CSV table of C-alpha atoms in Angstrom, one decimal:
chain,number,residue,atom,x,y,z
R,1,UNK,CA,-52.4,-23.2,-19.0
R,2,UNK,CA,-51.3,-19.8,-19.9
R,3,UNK,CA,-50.5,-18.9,-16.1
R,4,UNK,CA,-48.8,-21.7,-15.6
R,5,UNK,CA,-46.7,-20.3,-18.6
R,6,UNK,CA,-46.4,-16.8,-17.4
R,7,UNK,CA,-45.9,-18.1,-14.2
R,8,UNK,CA,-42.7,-20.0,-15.3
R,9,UNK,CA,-41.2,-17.7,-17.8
R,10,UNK,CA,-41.2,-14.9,-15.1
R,11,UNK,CA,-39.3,-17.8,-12.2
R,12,UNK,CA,-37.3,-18.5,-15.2
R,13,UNK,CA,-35.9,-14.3,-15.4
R,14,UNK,CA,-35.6,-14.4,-11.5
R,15,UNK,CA,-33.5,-16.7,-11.7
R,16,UNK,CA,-31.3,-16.0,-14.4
R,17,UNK,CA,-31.9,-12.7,-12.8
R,18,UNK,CA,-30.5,-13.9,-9.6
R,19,UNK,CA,-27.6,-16.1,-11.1
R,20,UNK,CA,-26.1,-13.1,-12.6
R,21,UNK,CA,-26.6,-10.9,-9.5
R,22,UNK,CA,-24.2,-14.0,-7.6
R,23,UNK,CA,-22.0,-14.2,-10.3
R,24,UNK,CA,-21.4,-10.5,-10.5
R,25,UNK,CA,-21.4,-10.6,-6.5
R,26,UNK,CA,-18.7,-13.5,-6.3
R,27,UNK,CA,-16.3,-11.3,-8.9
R,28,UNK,CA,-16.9,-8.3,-7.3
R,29,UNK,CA,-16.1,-9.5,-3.4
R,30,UNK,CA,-13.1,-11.3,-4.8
R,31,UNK,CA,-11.8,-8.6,-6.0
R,32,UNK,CA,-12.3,-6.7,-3.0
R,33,UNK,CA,-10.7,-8.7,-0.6
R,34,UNK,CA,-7.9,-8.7,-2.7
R,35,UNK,CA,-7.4,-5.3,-2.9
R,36,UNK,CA,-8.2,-5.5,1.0
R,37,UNK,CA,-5.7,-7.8,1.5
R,38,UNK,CA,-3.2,-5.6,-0.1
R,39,UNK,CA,-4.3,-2.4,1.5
R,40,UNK,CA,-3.7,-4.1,5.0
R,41,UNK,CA,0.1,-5.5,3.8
R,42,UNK,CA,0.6,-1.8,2.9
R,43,UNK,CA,-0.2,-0.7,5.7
R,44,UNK,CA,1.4,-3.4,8.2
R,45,UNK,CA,5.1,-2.5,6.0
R,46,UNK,CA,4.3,1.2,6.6
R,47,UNK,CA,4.0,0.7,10.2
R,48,UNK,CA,7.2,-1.5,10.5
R,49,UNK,CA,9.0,1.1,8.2
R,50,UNK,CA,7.8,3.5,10.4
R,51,UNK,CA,9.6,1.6,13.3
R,52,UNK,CA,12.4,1.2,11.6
R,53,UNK,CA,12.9,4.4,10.5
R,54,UNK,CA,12.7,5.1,14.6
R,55,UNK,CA,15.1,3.6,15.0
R,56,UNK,CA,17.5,5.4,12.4
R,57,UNK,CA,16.0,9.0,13.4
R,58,UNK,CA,17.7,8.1,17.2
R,59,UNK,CA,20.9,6.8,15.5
R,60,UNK,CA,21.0,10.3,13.8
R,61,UNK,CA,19.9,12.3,16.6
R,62,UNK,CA,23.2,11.3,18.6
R,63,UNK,CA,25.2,12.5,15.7
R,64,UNK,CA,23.7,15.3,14.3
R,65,UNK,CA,23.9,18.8,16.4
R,66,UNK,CA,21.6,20.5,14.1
R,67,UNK,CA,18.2,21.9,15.1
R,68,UNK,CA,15.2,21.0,12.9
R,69,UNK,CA,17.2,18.5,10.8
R,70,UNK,CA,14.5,16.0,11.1
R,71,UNK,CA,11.6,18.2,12.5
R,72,UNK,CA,9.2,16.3,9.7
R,73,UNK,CA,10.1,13.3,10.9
R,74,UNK,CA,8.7,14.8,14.8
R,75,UNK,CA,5.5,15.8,13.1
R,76,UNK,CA,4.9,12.9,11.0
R,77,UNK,CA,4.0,11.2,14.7
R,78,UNK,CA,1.3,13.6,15.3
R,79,UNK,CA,-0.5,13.4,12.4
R,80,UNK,CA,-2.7,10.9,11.3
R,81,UNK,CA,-2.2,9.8,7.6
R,82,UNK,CA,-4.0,7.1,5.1
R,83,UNK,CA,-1.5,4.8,3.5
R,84,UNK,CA,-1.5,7.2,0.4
R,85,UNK,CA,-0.1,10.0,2.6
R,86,UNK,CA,2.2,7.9,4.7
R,87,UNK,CA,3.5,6.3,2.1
R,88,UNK,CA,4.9,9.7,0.6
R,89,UNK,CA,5.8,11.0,3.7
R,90,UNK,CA,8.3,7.8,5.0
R,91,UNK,CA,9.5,7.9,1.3
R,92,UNK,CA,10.7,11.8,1.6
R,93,UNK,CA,12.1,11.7,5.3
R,94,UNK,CA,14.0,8.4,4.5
R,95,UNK,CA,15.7,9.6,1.5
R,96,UNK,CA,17.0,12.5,3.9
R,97,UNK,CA,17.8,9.9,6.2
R,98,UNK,CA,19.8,8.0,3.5
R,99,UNK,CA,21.5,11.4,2.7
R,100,UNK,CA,22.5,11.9,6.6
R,101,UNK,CA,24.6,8.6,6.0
R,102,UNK,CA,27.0,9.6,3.7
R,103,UNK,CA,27.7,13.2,5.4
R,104,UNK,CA,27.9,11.5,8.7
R,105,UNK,CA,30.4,8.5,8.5
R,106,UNK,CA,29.7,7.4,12.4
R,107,UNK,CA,26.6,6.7,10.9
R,108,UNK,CA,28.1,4.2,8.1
R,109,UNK,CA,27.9,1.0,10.8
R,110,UNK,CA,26.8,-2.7,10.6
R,111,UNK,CA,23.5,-1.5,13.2
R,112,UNK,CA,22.4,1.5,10.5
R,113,UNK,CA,23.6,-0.3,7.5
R,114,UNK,CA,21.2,-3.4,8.3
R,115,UNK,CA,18.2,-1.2,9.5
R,116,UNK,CA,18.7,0.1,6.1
R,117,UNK,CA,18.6,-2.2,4.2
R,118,UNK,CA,15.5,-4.0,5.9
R,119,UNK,CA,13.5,-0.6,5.0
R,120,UNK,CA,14.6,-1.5,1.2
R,121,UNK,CA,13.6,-4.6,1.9
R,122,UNK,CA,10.1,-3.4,3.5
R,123,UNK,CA,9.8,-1.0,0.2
R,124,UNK,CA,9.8,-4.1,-2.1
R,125,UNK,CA,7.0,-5.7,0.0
R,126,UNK,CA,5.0,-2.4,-0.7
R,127,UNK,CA,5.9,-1.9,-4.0
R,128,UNK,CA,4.9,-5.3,-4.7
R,129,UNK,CA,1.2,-4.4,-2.8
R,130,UNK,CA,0.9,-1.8,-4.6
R,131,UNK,CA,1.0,-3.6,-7.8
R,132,UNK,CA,-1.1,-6.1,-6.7
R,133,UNK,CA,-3.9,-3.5,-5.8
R,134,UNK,CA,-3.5,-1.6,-8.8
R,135,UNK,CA,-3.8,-4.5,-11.0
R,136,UNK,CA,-7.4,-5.6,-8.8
R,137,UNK,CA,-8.5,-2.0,-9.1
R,138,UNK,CA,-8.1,-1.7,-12.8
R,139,UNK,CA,-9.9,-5.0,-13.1
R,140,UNK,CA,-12.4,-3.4,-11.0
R,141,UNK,CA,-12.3,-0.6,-13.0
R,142,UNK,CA,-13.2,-2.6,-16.4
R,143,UNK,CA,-16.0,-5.0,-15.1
R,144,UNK,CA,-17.7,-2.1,-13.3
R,145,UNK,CA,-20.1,-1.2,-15.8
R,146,UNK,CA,-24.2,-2.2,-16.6
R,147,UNK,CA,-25.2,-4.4,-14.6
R,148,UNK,CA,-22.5,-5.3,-12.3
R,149,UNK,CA,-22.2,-1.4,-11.4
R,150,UNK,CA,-25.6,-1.9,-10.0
R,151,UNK,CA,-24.9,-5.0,-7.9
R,152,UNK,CA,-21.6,-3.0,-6.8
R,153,UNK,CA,-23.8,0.0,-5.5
R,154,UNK,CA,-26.2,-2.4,-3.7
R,155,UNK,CA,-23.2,-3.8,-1.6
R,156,UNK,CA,-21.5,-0.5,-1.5
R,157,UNK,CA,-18.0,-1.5,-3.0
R,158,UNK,CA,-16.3,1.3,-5.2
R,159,UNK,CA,-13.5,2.0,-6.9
R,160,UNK,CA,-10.6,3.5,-4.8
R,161,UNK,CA,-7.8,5.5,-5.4
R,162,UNK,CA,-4.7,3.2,-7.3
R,163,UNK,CA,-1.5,4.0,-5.4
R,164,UNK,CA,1.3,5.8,-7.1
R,165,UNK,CA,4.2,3.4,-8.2
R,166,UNK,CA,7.7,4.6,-8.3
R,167,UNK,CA,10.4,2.1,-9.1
R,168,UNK,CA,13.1,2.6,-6.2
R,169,UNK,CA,16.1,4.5,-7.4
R,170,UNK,CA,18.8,3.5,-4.8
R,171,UNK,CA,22.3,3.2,-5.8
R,172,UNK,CA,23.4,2.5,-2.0
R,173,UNK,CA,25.0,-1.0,-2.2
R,174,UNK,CA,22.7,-2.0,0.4
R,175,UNK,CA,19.9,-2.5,-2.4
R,176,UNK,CA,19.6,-6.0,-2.5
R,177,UNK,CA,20.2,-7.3,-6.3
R,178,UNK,CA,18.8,-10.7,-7.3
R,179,UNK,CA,19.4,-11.5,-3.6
R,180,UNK,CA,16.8,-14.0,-2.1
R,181,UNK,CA,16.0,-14.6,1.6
């Protein structure tokens, strides 16, 4: 009778033992596909941004007859960046972009204007990623303790880097303001 007892006291702790190791696996896994998810939106937007801002760099190459106006815009091509990086980058080159706009006023057309405003419009997407990931890695951050840090090093999922959040500050009219599409 007593190892019968034993026997079903310890298959009692595996399984409560193994309940919590699911449990803390399900939380964990949704919160990284979350953060996945939002890591791959980030990057799809920097890519089209990217595109787009292509597309304005050969708009300002016709115009502009200075050397070297641009040249980190040329090297940003060559180099190969994490969405941390890139992000930073695209944000510094376009605001120079924005800049050649109002000293340029051939560049102040319906074609630029619109390309413009669709990289605005591709900065709320990321902004809006990045929120979303910082919010899953902070949860990640607080659950990630006892025992659930050991189930997280058994499936190899760790906490990443949260994304630096700046809130745009454009005063071009082409912001769109409570405009929905």
């Amino acid at each position: 009778m007593e190892i019968l007892s034993i026997l079903l006291i310890i298959t009692l702790i595996v399984v409560i033992l193994l309940i919590i190791y699911i449990n803390d696996y399900n939380k964990l896994i949704t919160i990284k596909i979350k953060m996945e998810t939002s890591d791959n939106n980030i990057k799809t937007a920097l890519k089209q941004k990217k595109e787009k801002m292509e597309i304005l760099y050969e708009e300002i190459k016709k115009v502009c007859k200075k050397k070297n106006y641009l040249k980190n815009f040329e090297e940003l091509k060559k180099k190969k960046l994490d969405n941390y990086e890139l992000d930073k980058e695209l944000n510094e080159i376009f605001l120079t972009m924005n800049n050649f706009k109002e000293d340029y006023k051939e560049l102040n057309n319906d074609e630029f204007n619109k390309t413009l405003l669709e990289i605005n419009m591709l900065d709320q997407n990321i902004l809006a990623n990045k929120k979303f990931f910082n919010k899953n890695n902070n949860a990640l951050i607080k659950i990630f303790k006892g025992h659930i840090k050991i189930t997280a090093k058994i499936n190899k999922i760790s906490i990443k880097n949260s994304y630096e959040i700046k809130e745009p500050n454009v005063t071009s009219s082409l912001w769109p303001v409570n405009r929905f599409f």
